[in-house]
Amino acid sequence: MANSGSLTSGIADRYAAAFFDLAQEHSALDAAEKDLGALKATIQGSPELLGFIKSPVYSYEDQKKAITALADKASFAPLTANFLKLIARNQRLFALPDIITAFEHALARHRGEVSAEATTAVSLSDEQTRRLRQEIETLVGQAVNLQTKVDASLLGGMVVKVGSKMIDSSLKTKLNRLQSVMKEA
């Protein structure tokens, strides 16, 4: 039996690929990227919205009304708005964050970029983000689409994910390792 993570990932990959193909066919990749980026930021900034789209309690009609209102308020392109309505109608809103991520990865591949994510304890300045992107590009030898996010629980340092590789230089991880070593001693 498949676990729910792989089920969600499979759903996300299929929907993202279909939307990517549709947006490419309509020469609307830039608009789709902008709309989904704004939606991603909205979801990340609203635990209530995330709870709403992940909850199986709400009916298709409630989810469709909410996602339609959100798309209208944000002035999403008709292609994006219709795609979001389709996801709601098919009761797949729970996979929306993963669909957005899969779409970003498909877009990066299309552009010849590598996707990378840096999680830091505090926000990076524009200059620090630029320098980090340059360092990662030097390491991987191609353009990098860098997403950054903040997780105060890291205490310091950062965690960088490039593709399936992860470099964890966070203070939290170092302290956890030290604690493990001390327990063994």
XYZ file of C-alpha atoms in Angstrom:
185
model
C 0.000 0.000 0.000
C 1.371 3.440 -0.929
C 1.897 5.946 1.827
C -0.012 9.225 1.709
C 3.152 11.205 0.918
C 3.783 9.280 -2.285
C 0.087 9.490 -3.183
C 0.102 13.269 -2.756
C 3.375 13.526 -4.663
C 1.962 11.512 -7.556
C -1.170 13.650 -7.679
C 0.912 16.839 -7.464
C 3.259 15.744 -10.239
C 0.398 14.866 -12.596
C -1.544 18.090 -12.010
C 1.609 20.228 -12.198
C 2.698 18.575 -15.455
C -0.746 19.056 -16.985
C -0.883 22.721 -15.926
C 2.670 23.306 -17.131
C 1.832 21.853 -20.553
C -1.353 23.911 -20.765
C 0.396 27.134 -19.735
C 3.193 26.474 -22.217
C 0.674 25.783 -24.982
C -1.017 29.132 -24.252
C 2.321 30.998 -23.902
C 1.330 31.767 -20.325
C 4.214 30.291 -18.306
C 5.224 33.670 -16.877
C 1.667 34.489 -15.797
C 1.222 31.025 -14.292
C 4.522 31.368 -12.419
C 3.501 34.767 -11.045
C 0.036 33.569 -9.996
C 1.254 30.371 -8.347
C 4.082 32.253 -6.621
C 1.583 34.689 -5.129
C -0.683 31.809 -4.107
C 2.236 29.981 -2.491
C 3.132 33.075 -0.466
C -0.503 33.474 0.593
C -0.737 29.842 1.716
C 2.570 30.056 3.595
C 1.422 33.243 5.316
C -1.959 31.906 6.369
C -2.219 28.820 8.567
C -6.008 29.167 8.297
C -5.917 28.909 4.499
C -3.552 25.943 4.667
C -5.882 24.246 7.160
C -8.860 24.967 4.916
C -7.328 23.462 1.771
C -5.958 20.439 3.648
C -9.200 19.669 5.485
C -11.537 16.985 4.129
C -14.385 18.489 6.169
C -15.253 21.249 3.684
C -17.454 20.480 0.702
C -16.396 20.885 -2.886
C -18.762 23.865 -3.165
C -17.208 25.629 -0.161
C -13.693 25.020 -1.456
C -14.627 26.127 -4.979
C -16.218 29.347 -3.676
C -13.190 30.127 -1.534
C -10.610 29.410 -4.227
C -12.658 31.378 -6.793
C -12.867 34.367 -4.434
C -9.135 34.142 -3.766
C -8.319 33.966 -7.491
C -10.617 36.913 -8.242
C -9.203 39.056 -5.426
C -5.628 38.297 -6.523
C -6.525 38.963 -10.208
C -5.135 35.624 -11.359
C -5.047 34.923 -15.071
C -8.138 33.024 -16.287
C -5.999 29.954 -17.032
C -4.753 29.814 -13.431
C -8.198 30.531 -11.964
C -9.758 27.746 -14.042
C -6.992 25.348 -13.038
C -7.613 26.098 -9.353
C -11.356 25.523 -9.821
C -10.583 22.178 -11.468
C -8.424 21.155 -8.511
C -11.255 22.116 -6.135
C -13.864 20.291 -8.245
C -11.704 17.155 -8.219
C -11.254 17.512 -4.446
C -7.473 17.803 -4.746
C -6.912 21.143 -2.972
C -5.077 19.238 -0.230
C -2.266 18.704 -2.767
C -2.078 22.374 -3.849
C 1.194 23.258 -2.047
C 2.845 20.183 -3.591
C 1.359 21.003 -7.014
C 2.866 24.487 -6.843
C 6.274 23.070 -5.879
C 6.130 20.496 -8.686
C 5.187 23.249 -11.157
C 8.163 25.349 -9.986
C 10.472 22.374 -10.518
C 9.074 21.739 -14.015
C 9.537 25.402 -14.886
C 13.117 25.365 -13.590
C 13.906 22.257 -15.682
C 12.352 23.933 -18.718
C 14.600 26.954 -18.200
C 17.688 24.827 -17.616
C 17.819 25.822 -13.965
C 18.362 23.761 -10.867
C 15.944 24.329 -8.004
C 17.472 25.033 -4.619
C 15.948 25.904 -1.271
C 17.771 27.626 1.559
C 16.241 27.675 5.022
C 17.825 30.086 7.479
C 17.220 31.123 11.073
C 16.828 34.784 10.034
C 15.918 36.448 6.750
C 18.710 36.888 4.239
C 19.366 40.294 2.718
C 19.171 40.653 -1.050
C 22.971 40.736 -1.192
C 23.296 37.556 0.907
C 20.720 35.802 -1.275
C 22.578 36.873 -4.427
C 25.912 35.622 -3.046
C 24.397 32.313 -1.906
C 22.847 31.818 -5.368
C 26.248 32.488 -6.967
C 27.960 29.969 -4.673
C 25.399 27.284 -5.460
C 25.646 28.024 -9.199
C 29.431 27.622 -8.957
C 29.009 24.259 -7.201
C 26.415 22.808 -9.584
C 27.635 24.461 -12.781
C 24.281 25.803 -13.960
C 21.696 28.468 -13.213
C 19.917 28.127 -9.885
C 16.337 29.020 -9.009
C 16.779 29.749 -5.290
C 13.859 29.827 -2.883
C 14.521 31.051 0.646
C 12.521 30.612 3.797
C 12.983 31.313 7.484
C 12.784 28.753 10.296
C 13.735 30.344 13.615
C 14.055 26.891 15.210
C 17.365 26.435 13.349
C 18.881 28.937 15.830
C 21.662 29.828 13.352
C 23.299 28.636 10.132
C 21.274 27.253 7.255
C 19.981 24.184 5.487
C 20.430 24.151 1.707
C 18.674 21.618 -0.536
C 19.723 21.279 -4.167
C 17.778 18.572 -5.921
C 18.017 15.483 -3.729
C 21.126 16.712 -1.874
C 20.982 18.528 1.436
C 23.662 20.453 3.289
C 22.695 21.087 6.907
C 24.963 23.532 8.709
C 22.321 24.693 11.167
C 23.157 25.268 14.792
C 20.166 23.144 15.774
C 21.605 20.082 13.986
C 25.067 20.661 15.413
C 23.633 20.885 18.946
C 21.588 17.717 18.383
C 24.716 15.864 17.226
C 26.642 17.112 20.257
C 23.827 15.981 22.531
C 23.882 12.500 20.938
C 27.653 12.225 21.347
C 27.402 13.288 24.990
C 24.693 10.677 25.672
C 26.925 7.955 24.231
C 29.931 9.024 26.328
